[in-house]
Amino acid sequence: MICQNRWEIRSIMPEVDRIDLKIIQALKRNARISNAELAETVGTSVSSCWRRVRALEDSGVIAGYTVQLDDKQMGMGFQAIVHVQLRRHAHDDFAPFVKAMHLQDEIRACWATTGQADYHLHVVCADIDGFNRFLDEFLFRMPAVASAQTNLILRTLK
């Protein structure tokens, strides 16, 4: 749903309050928490908590739930941020690039940004050889790509 103004947004989802923020923080830590545990954690009744979570979901504040994977446990111990600069931003080059970002399993996230690079990719592979295959067989074969610079991820802090 597209909201036209802030008054329309408020009619869909009243202002997020302190308890809603506590619910959001608790769900960020553990999205599988039971409603009873969540209600106890945030200090509300079970029914009130359930209504608040549904309202946050219905309004789009909570867009969905996901699984957090341990890449190392899955044999994917190599991570990098790849800064990609495009040759041109013409639709004929740009559209296939964007589509390919969604289809490539090694790409966990892709951000369009300002600055020297047009896109920043979070790439996960088994090892350096897998990353080289990703570059040689995928990224550098894309006509839209002018250049790419890589930063290795040494450790994740958050």
Short mmCIF file of N, CA and C in Angstrom, two decimals:
data_model
loop_
_atom_site.label_atom_id
_atom_site.label_comp_id
_atom_site.label_asym_id
_atom_site.label_seq_id
_atom_site.Cartn_x
_atom_site.Cartn_y
_atom_site.Cartn_z
N MET A 1 0.84 -1.18 0.00
CA MET A 1 0.00 0.00 0.00
C MET A 1 0.88 1.24 0.00
N ILE A 2 0.57 2.18 -0.85
CA ILE A 2 1.32 3.43 -0.92
C ILE A 2 0.55 4.49 -0.15
N CYS A 3 1.22 5.12 0.79
CA CYS A 3 0.61 6.17 1.60
C CYS A 3 0.92 7.52 0.97
N GLN A 4 -0.09 8.36 0.90
CA GLN A 4 0.07 9.67 0.28
C GLN A 4 0.64 10.72 1.22
N ASN A 5 0.35 10.60 2.50
CA ASN A 5 0.84 11.61 3.43
C ASN A 5 0.95 11.00 4.83
N ARG A 6 1.51 11.76 5.75
CA ARG A 6 1.74 11.24 7.10
C ARG A 6 0.45 10.96 7.84
N TRP A 7 -0.65 11.66 7.52
CA TRP A 7 -1.93 11.41 8.20
C TRP A 7 -2.47 10.06 7.79
N GLU A 8 -2.29 9.70 6.52
CA GLU A 8 -2.74 8.39 6.04
C GLU A 8 -1.94 7.29 6.72
N ILE A 9 -0.64 7.50 6.89
CA ILE A 9 0.21 6.51 7.57
C ILE A 9 -0.29 6.31 9.00
N ARG A 10 -0.59 7.38 9.70
CA ARG A 10 -1.05 7.28 11.09
C ARG A 10 -2.38 6.54 11.18
N SER A 11 -3.24 6.65 10.17
CA SER A 11 -4.51 5.95 10.24
C SER A 11 -4.32 4.45 10.04
N ILE A 12 -3.26 4.07 9.31
CA ILE A 12 -2.95 2.65 9.12
C ILE A 12 -2.26 2.10 10.36
N MET A 13 -1.26 2.80 10.85
CA MET A 13 -0.50 2.35 12.01
C MET A 13 -0.30 3.53 12.94
N PRO A 14 -0.96 3.51 14.10
CA PRO A 14 -0.72 4.59 15.05
C PRO A 14 0.78 4.67 15.37
N GLU A 15 1.19 5.77 15.92
CA GLU A 15 2.58 5.99 16.23
C GLU A 15 3.17 4.82 17.02
N VAL A 16 4.36 4.42 16.67
CA VAL A 16 5.06 3.35 17.38
C VAL A 16 5.48 3.89 18.73
N ASP A 17 5.09 3.20 19.80
CA ASP A 17 5.42 3.67 21.14
C ASP A 17 6.53 2.83 21.77
N ARG A 18 6.80 3.11 23.04
CA ARG A 18 7.89 2.46 23.77
C ARG A 18 7.71 0.93 23.80
N ILE A 19 6.49 0.47 24.01
CA ILE A 19 6.24 -0.98 24.07
C ILE A 19 6.45 -1.61 22.70
N ASP A 20 5.98 -0.93 21.64
CA ASP A 20 6.22 -1.44 20.28
C ASP A 20 7.72 -1.57 20.01
N LEU A 21 8.49 -0.57 20.43
CA LEU A 21 9.94 -0.63 20.23
C LEU A 21 10.55 -1.80 21.01
N LYS A 22 10.06 -2.07 22.20
CA LYS A 22 10.54 -3.22 22.97
C LYS A 22 10.20 -4.52 22.24
N ILE A 23 9.00 -4.59 21.69
CA ILE A 23 8.60 -5.78 20.92
C ILE A 23 9.53 -5.97 19.73
N ILE A 24 9.78 -4.89 19.01
CA ILE A 24 10.66 -4.96 17.83
C ILE A 24 12.06 -5.43 18.24
N GLN A 25 12.61 -4.87 19.31
CA GLN A 25 13.95 -5.27 19.77
C GLN A 25 13.97 -6.74 20.17
N ALA A 26 12.96 -7.20 20.88
CA ALA A 26 12.90 -8.60 21.29
C ALA A 26 12.79 -9.52 20.09
N LEU A 27 12.00 -9.15 19.10
CA LEU A 27 11.86 -9.97 17.89
C LEU A 27 13.13 -9.95 17.05
N LYS A 28 13.88 -8.85 17.08
CA LYS A 28 15.16 -8.80 16.37
C LYS A 28 16.15 -9.78 16.99
N ARG A 29 16.10 -9.93 18.32
CA ARG A 29 16.99 -10.88 19.00
C ARG A 29 16.55 -12.32 18.75
N ASN A 30 15.23 -12.56 18.73
CA ASN A 30 14.72 -13.93 18.57
C ASN A 30 13.32 -13.85 17.97
N ALA A 31 13.21 -14.01 16.67
CA ALA A 31 11.92 -13.92 15.99
C ALA A 31 11.03 -15.12 16.28
N ARG A 32 11.59 -16.16 16.89
CA ARG A 32 10.80 -17.36 17.20
C ARG A 32 10.30 -17.38 18.64
N ILE A 33 10.46 -16.31 19.36
CA ILE A 33 10.00 -16.22 20.73
C ILE A 33 8.48 -16.42 20.76
N SER A 34 8.00 -17.13 21.73
CA SER A 34 6.55 -17.32 21.84
C SER A 34 5.88 -16.01 22.22
N ASN A 35 4.63 -15.88 21.90
CA ASN A 35 3.90 -14.66 22.24
C ASN A 35 3.85 -14.47 23.76
N ALA A 36 3.71 -15.55 24.52
CA ALA A 36 3.67 -15.45 25.98
C ALA A 36 5.00 -14.92 26.51
N GLU A 37 6.13 -15.45 26.00
CA GLU A 37 7.44 -14.96 26.42
C GLU A 37 7.65 -13.50 26.02
N LEU A 38 7.21 -13.17 24.80
CA LEU A 38 7.35 -11.81 24.31
C LEU A 38 6.55 -10.84 25.20
N ALA A 39 5.34 -11.22 25.53
CA ALA A 39 4.50 -10.37 26.39
C ALA A 39 5.16 -10.15 27.75
N GLU A 40 5.73 -11.22 28.30
CA GLU A 40 6.40 -11.10 29.59
C GLU A 40 7.64 -10.20 29.47
N THR A 41 8.38 -10.36 28.40
CA THR A 41 9.60 -9.58 28.17
C THR A 41 9.29 -8.09 28.09
N VAL A 42 8.21 -7.73 27.40
CA VAL A 42 7.91 -6.31 27.19
C VAL A 42 6.94 -5.75 28.22
N GLY A 43 6.39 -6.61 29.08
CA GLY A 43 5.54 -6.13 30.16
C GLY A 43 4.11 -5.82 29.78
N THR A 44 3.53 -6.64 28.89
CA THR A 44 2.13 -6.46 28.52
C THR A 44 1.39 -7.79 28.68
N SER A 45 0.09 -7.75 28.51
CA SER A 45 -0.69 -8.99 28.51
C SER A 45 -0.44 -9.73 27.21
N VAL A 46 -0.73 -11.02 27.22
CA VAL A 46 -0.53 -11.85 26.02
C VAL A 46 -1.40 -11.34 24.88
N SER A 47 -2.65 -11.02 25.16
CA SER A 47 -3.55 -10.57 24.09
C SER A 47 -3.13 -9.20 23.54
N SER A 48 -2.72 -8.30 24.41
CA SER A 48 -2.25 -6.98 23.96
C SER A 48 -0.99 -7.13 23.10
N CYS A 49 -0.09 -7.99 23.53
CA CYS A 49 1.14 -8.22 22.77
C CYS A 49 0.82 -8.77 21.39
N TRP A 50 -0.07 -9.74 21.33
CA TRP A 50 -0.45 -10.34 20.05
C TRP A 50 -1.03 -9.28 19.12
N ARG A 51 -1.93 -8.42 19.64
CA ARG A 51 -2.52 -7.36 18.83
C ARG A 51 -1.46 -6.37 18.32
N ARG A 52 -0.52 -6.04 19.19
CA ARG A 52 0.54 -5.10 18.79
C ARG A 52 1.42 -5.70 17.69
N VAL A 53 1.79 -6.96 17.83
CA VAL A 53 2.62 -7.60 16.80
C VAL A 53 1.86 -7.64 15.48
N ARG A 54 0.59 -7.99 15.51
CA ARG A 54 -0.22 -8.02 14.28
C ARG A 54 -0.31 -6.64 13.66
N ALA A 55 -0.49 -5.61 14.50
CA ALA A 55 -0.57 -4.24 13.98
C ALA A 55 0.76 -3.83 13.34
N LEU A 56 1.88 -4.21 13.96
CA LEU A 56 3.19 -3.91 13.38
C LEU A 56 3.38 -4.64 12.05
N GLU A 57 2.90 -5.86 11.96
CA GLU A 57 2.98 -6.62 10.70
C GLU A 57 2.06 -6.01 9.64
N ASP A 58 0.81 -5.74 10.02
CA ASP A 58 -0.17 -5.21 9.06
C ASP A 58 0.24 -3.85 8.51
N SER A 59 0.92 -3.05 9.33
CA SER A 59 1.34 -1.72 8.90
C SER A 59 2.60 -1.76 8.04
N GLY A 60 3.30 -2.89 8.06
CA GLY A 60 4.55 -3.00 7.30
C GLY A 60 5.78 -2.63 8.10
N VAL A 61 5.60 -2.21 9.36
CA VAL A 61 6.77 -1.94 10.20
C VAL A 61 7.59 -3.22 10.33
N ILE A 62 6.92 -4.33 10.60
CA ILE A 62 7.57 -5.65 10.55
C ILE A 62 7.25 -6.20 9.16
N ALA A 63 8.26 -6.24 8.31
CA ALA A 63 8.07 -6.64 6.93
C ALA A 63 8.11 -8.14 6.73
N GLY A 64 8.69 -8.87 7.68
CA GLY A 64 8.77 -10.31 7.55
C GLY A 64 9.75 -10.88 8.56
N TYR A 65 9.88 -12.18 8.53
CA TYR A 65 10.79 -12.89 9.42
C TYR A 65 11.72 -13.73 8.56
N THR A 66 12.92 -13.95 9.06
CA THR A 66 13.90 -14.66 8.26
C THR A 66 14.78 -15.54 9.13
N VAL A 67 15.61 -16.35 8.48
CA VAL A 67 16.55 -17.22 9.17
C VAL A 67 17.93 -16.60 9.08
N GLN A 68 18.65 -16.60 10.18
CA GLN A 68 20.03 -16.12 10.19
C GLN A 68 20.93 -17.34 10.08
N LEU A 69 21.72 -17.42 9.03
CA LEU A 69 22.57 -18.57 8.77
C LEU A 69 23.98 -18.34 9.29
N ASP A 70 24.63 -19.42 9.69
CA ASP A 70 26.04 -19.37 10.04
C ASP A 70 26.80 -19.86 8.81
N ASP A 71 27.35 -18.91 8.06
CA ASP A 71 28.00 -19.25 6.80
C ASP A 71 29.15 -20.23 6.98
N LYS A 72 29.93 -20.08 8.04
CA LYS A 72 31.05 -21.00 8.26
C LYS A 72 30.56 -22.43 8.45
N GLN A 73 29.47 -22.60 9.19
CA GLN A 73 28.91 -23.94 9.41
C GLN A 73 28.41 -24.55 8.10
N MET A 74 28.07 -23.70 7.15
CA MET A 74 27.59 -24.16 5.85
C MET A 74 28.72 -24.29 4.83
N GLY A 75 29.97 -24.15 5.29
CA GLY A 75 31.11 -24.29 4.39
C GLY A 75 31.36 -23.06 3.54
N MET A 76 30.85 -21.91 3.96
CA MET A 76 31.02 -20.67 3.21
C MET A 76 31.81 -19.70 4.06
N GLY A 77 33.11 -19.94 4.18
CA GLY A 77 33.95 -19.20 5.10
C GLY A 77 34.58 -17.93 4.54
N PHE A 78 34.38 -17.66 3.26
CA PHE A 78 34.99 -16.49 2.63
C PHE A 78 33.91 -15.44 2.39
N GLN A 79 34.15 -14.22 2.88
CA GLN A 79 33.21 -13.13 2.67
C GLN A 79 33.95 -11.89 2.19
N ALA A 80 33.29 -11.14 1.33
CA ALA A 80 33.88 -9.92 0.82
C ALA A 80 32.79 -8.90 0.51
N ILE A 81 33.21 -7.65 0.52
CA ILE A 81 32.37 -6.57 0.00
C ILE A 81 33.02 -6.16 -1.33
N VAL A 82 32.24 -6.22 -2.38
CA VAL A 82 32.75 -5.89 -3.71
C VAL A 82 32.09 -4.58 -4.16
N HIS A 83 32.92 -3.61 -4.48
CA HIS A 83 32.47 -2.30 -4.92
C HIS A 83 32.48 -2.31 -6.45
N VAL A 84 31.31 -2.18 -7.05
CA VAL A 84 31.17 -2.31 -8.50
C VAL A 84 30.85 -0.95 -9.12
N GLN A 85 31.61 -0.63 -10.16
CA GLN A 85 31.34 0.57 -10.93
C GLN A 85 30.85 0.12 -12.31
N LEU A 86 29.74 0.70 -12.75
CA LEU A 86 29.17 0.34 -14.05
C LEU A 86 29.77 1.19 -15.16
N ARG A 87 29.76 0.64 -16.38
CA ARG A 87 30.23 1.38 -17.56
C ARG A 87 29.29 2.53 -17.87
N ARG A 88 28.01 2.18 -17.95
CA ARG A 88 26.97 3.16 -18.26
C ARG A 88 25.74 2.79 -17.44
N HIS A 89 24.84 3.72 -17.35
CA HIS A 89 23.59 3.46 -16.64
C HIS A 89 22.41 3.35 -17.61
N ALA A 90 22.71 2.99 -18.84
CA ALA A 90 21.66 2.80 -19.84
C ALA A 90 20.83 1.58 -19.45
N HIS A 91 19.55 1.64 -19.68
CA HIS A 91 18.63 0.57 -19.27
C HIS A 91 19.03 -0.79 -19.84
N ASP A 92 19.50 -0.82 -21.09
CA ASP A 92 19.87 -2.10 -21.71
C ASP A 92 21.00 -2.80 -20.98
N ASP A 93 21.90 -2.05 -20.34
CA ASP A 93 22.98 -2.63 -19.55
C ASP A 93 22.55 -2.83 -18.10
N PHE A 94 21.83 -1.87 -17.59
CA PHE A 94 21.48 -1.83 -16.18
C PHE A 94 20.48 -2.93 -15.78
N ALA A 95 19.45 -3.13 -16.56
CA ALA A 95 18.39 -4.10 -16.22
C ALA A 95 18.94 -5.53 -16.07
N PRO A 96 19.76 -6.02 -17.00
CA PRO A 96 20.30 -7.38 -16.82
C PRO A 96 21.21 -7.48 -15.58
N PHE A 97 21.92 -6.41 -15.27
CA PHE A 97 22.77 -6.40 -14.08
C PHE A 97 21.92 -6.57 -12.82
N VAL A 98 20.87 -5.78 -12.71
CA VAL A 98 20.00 -5.84 -11.54
C VAL A 98 19.36 -7.22 -11.42
N LYS A 99 18.89 -7.77 -12.51
CA LYS A 99 18.28 -9.11 -12.49
C LYS A 99 19.29 -10.15 -12.03
N ALA A 100 20.50 -10.06 -12.53
CA ALA A 100 21.54 -11.03 -12.16
C ALA A 100 21.89 -10.96 -10.68
N MET A 101 21.80 -9.78 -10.08
CA MET A 101 22.10 -9.64 -8.64
C MET A 101 21.14 -10.49 -7.80
N HIS A 102 19.90 -10.59 -8.26
CA HIS A 102 18.90 -11.38 -7.53
C HIS A 102 19.08 -12.88 -7.73
N LEU A 103 19.69 -13.28 -8.81
CA LEU A 103 19.77 -14.69 -9.15
C LEU A 103 21.05 -15.38 -8.68
N GLN A 104 22.07 -14.63 -8.36
CA GLN A 104 23.37 -15.21 -8.01
C GLN A 104 23.41 -15.56 -6.52
N ASP A 105 23.57 -16.84 -6.21
CA ASP A 105 23.52 -17.30 -4.82
C ASP A 105 24.62 -16.71 -3.95
N GLU A 106 25.78 -16.44 -4.51
CA GLU A 106 26.89 -15.91 -3.72
C GLU A 106 26.63 -14.49 -3.20
N ILE A 107 25.72 -13.79 -3.84
CA ILE A 107 25.43 -12.41 -3.45
C ILE A 107 24.35 -12.43 -2.37
N ARG A 108 24.75 -12.08 -1.16
CA ARG A 108 23.81 -12.05 -0.04
C ARG A 108 23.07 -10.73 0.04
N ALA A 109 23.72 -9.65 -0.40
CA ALA A 109 23.08 -8.33 -0.39
C ALA A 109 23.70 -7.49 -1.49
N CYS A 110 22.90 -6.58 -2.02
CA CYS A 110 23.37 -5.66 -3.05
C CYS A 110 22.75 -4.30 -2.77
N TRP A 111 23.60 -3.29 -2.65
CA TRP A 111 23.14 -1.95 -2.35
C TRP A 111 23.54 -1.00 -3.46
N ALA A 112 22.61 -0.20 -3.96
CA ALA A 112 22.92 0.90 -4.86
C ALA A 112 23.30 2.07 -3.97
N THR A 113 24.44 2.70 -4.26
CA THR A 113 24.94 3.74 -3.36
C THR A 113 25.41 4.97 -4.13
N THR A 114 25.70 6.01 -3.37
CA THR A 114 26.36 7.18 -3.94
C THR A 114 27.85 6.97 -3.76
N GLY A 115 28.65 7.83 -4.38
CA GLY A 115 30.09 7.73 -4.24
C GLY A 115 30.73 7.13 -5.47
N GLN A 116 31.98 6.70 -5.33
CA GLN A 116 32.73 6.16 -6.47
C GLN A 116 32.11 4.90 -7.03
N ALA A 117 31.70 3.98 -6.18
CA ALA A 117 31.09 2.74 -6.65
C ALA A 117 29.59 2.94 -6.81
N ASP A 118 29.03 2.29 -7.82
CA ASP A 118 27.60 2.36 -8.04
C ASP A 118 26.85 1.35 -7.17
N TYR A 119 27.49 0.20 -6.94
CA TYR A 119 26.88 -0.88 -6.17
C TYR A 119 27.91 -1.49 -5.22
N HIS A 120 27.41 -1.95 -4.10
CA HIS A 120 28.24 -2.68 -3.14
C HIS A 120 27.58 -4.03 -2.92
N LEU A 121 28.36 -5.09 -3.11
CA LEU A 121 27.84 -6.45 -2.99
C LEU A 121 28.44 -7.13 -1.77
N HIS A 122 27.62 -7.82 -1.00
CA HIS A 122 28.12 -8.70 0.05
C HIS A 122 28.16 -10.08 -0.58
N VAL A 123 29.36 -10.62 -0.76
CA VAL A 123 29.56 -11.88 -1.46
C VAL A 123 30.10 -12.92 -0.48
N VAL A 124 29.50 -14.11 -0.52
CA VAL A 124 29.91 -15.22 0.35
C VAL A 124 30.24 -16.42 -0.53
N CYS A 125 31.42 -17.00 -0.32
CA CYS A 125 31.87 -18.17 -1.07
C CYS A 125 32.54 -19.15 -0.11
N ALA A 126 32.81 -20.34 -0.59
CA ALA A 126 33.48 -21.35 0.24
C ALA A 126 34.91 -20.92 0.56
N ASP A 127 35.60 -20.38 -0.44
CA ASP A 127 37.02 -20.04 -0.26
C ASP A 127 37.44 -19.06 -1.35
N ILE A 128 38.72 -18.74 -1.36
CA ILE A 128 39.25 -17.78 -2.34
C ILE A 128 39.08 -18.30 -3.78
N ASP A 129 39.22 -19.61 -3.96
CA ASP A 129 39.02 -20.17 -5.30
C ASP A 129 37.58 -19.97 -5.77
N GLY A 130 36.63 -20.17 -4.87
CA GLY A 130 35.23 -19.94 -5.22
C GLY A 130 34.97 -18.48 -5.54
N PHE A 131 35.63 -17.59 -4.80
CA PHE A 131 35.47 -16.16 -5.06
C PHE A 131 36.06 -15.79 -6.42
N ASN A 132 37.21 -16.35 -6.75
CA ASN A 132 37.80 -16.10 -8.07
C ASN A 132 36.89 -16.60 -9.19
N ARG A 133 36.23 -17.76 -8.98
CA ARG A 133 35.28 -18.25 -9.98
C ARG A 133 34.09 -17.29 -10.10
N PHE A 134 33.61 -16.78 -8.97
CA PHE A 134 32.52 -15.80 -8.97
C PHE A 134 32.90 -14.59 -9.82
N LEU A 135 34.12 -14.07 -9.61
CA LEU A 135 34.57 -12.91 -10.37
C LEU A 135 34.72 -13.24 -11.85
N ASP A 136 35.47 -14.31 -12.15
CA ASP A 136 35.80 -14.65 -13.54
C ASP A 136 34.61 -15.14 -14.35
N GLU A 137 33.77 -15.97 -13.74
CA GLU A 137 32.69 -16.60 -14.50
C GLU A 137 31.37 -15.84 -14.41
N PHE A 138 31.29 -14.90 -13.50
CA PHE A 138 30.03 -14.15 -13.37
C PHE A 138 30.24 -12.64 -13.50
N LEU A 139 30.85 -12.04 -12.50
CA LEU A 139 30.87 -10.58 -12.42
C LEU A 139 31.59 -9.93 -13.60
N PHE A 140 32.79 -10.40 -13.92
CA PHE A 140 33.56 -9.77 -14.99
C PHE A 140 33.03 -10.09 -16.39
N ARG A 141 32.09 -10.99 -16.49
CA ARG A 141 31.47 -11.29 -17.78
C ARG A 141 30.25 -10.42 -18.06
N MET A 142 29.84 -9.65 -17.07
CA MET A 142 28.67 -8.79 -17.25
C MET A 142 29.07 -7.54 -18.02
N PRO A 143 28.41 -7.27 -19.15
CA PRO A 143 28.77 -6.11 -19.97
C PRO A 143 28.67 -4.78 -19.22
N ALA A 144 27.79 -4.68 -18.25
CA ALA A 144 27.59 -3.42 -17.53
C ALA A 144 28.73 -3.09 -16.58
N VAL A 145 29.50 -4.08 -16.17
CA VAL A 145 30.53 -3.87 -15.15
C VAL A 145 31.80 -3.27 -15.77
N ALA A 146 32.19 -2.10 -15.27
CA ALA A 146 33.43 -1.46 -15.71
C ALA A 146 34.59 -1.90 -14.85
N SER A 147 34.36 -1.93 -13.53
CA SER A 147 35.43 -2.33 -12.62
C SER A 147 34.84 -2.78 -11.30
N ALA A 148 35.68 -3.47 -10.54
CA ALA A 148 35.27 -3.94 -9.21
C ALA A 148 36.48 -3.90 -8.29
N GLN A 149 36.24 -3.46 -7.08
CA GLN A 149 37.28 -3.45 -6.06
C GLN A 149 36.75 -4.27 -4.89
N THR A 150 37.61 -5.09 -4.28
CA THR A 150 37.18 -6.00 -3.23
C THR A 150 37.81 -5.65 -1.91
N ASN A 151 36.99 -5.69 -0.86
CA ASN A 151 37.47 -5.63 0.52
C ASN A 151 37.08 -6.95 1.18
N LEU A 152 38.07 -7.66 1.73
CA LEU A 152 37.80 -8.90 2.43
C LEU A 152 37.20 -8.60 3.79
N ILE A 153 36.24 -9.41 4.20
CA ILE A 153 35.67 -9.28 5.55
C ILE A 153 36.51 -10.16 6.48
N LEU A 154 37.16 -9.55 7.44
CA LEU A 154 38.01 -10.28 8.37
C LEU A 154 37.21 -10.89 9.52
N ARG A 155 36.24 -10.14 10.03
CA ARG A 155 35.36 -10.67 11.08
C ARG A 155 34.12 -9.80 11.14
N THR A 156 33.04 -10.40 11.60
CA THR A 156 31.78 -9.68 11.74
C THR A 156 31.62 -9.27 13.20
N LEU A 157 31.37 -8.00 13.41
CA LEU A 157 31.17 -7.48 14.75
C LEU A 157 29.70 -7.39 15.12
N LYS A 158 28.87 -7.14 14.14
CA LYS A 158 27.43 -7.06 14.38
C LYS A 158 26.70 -7.56 13.19
#
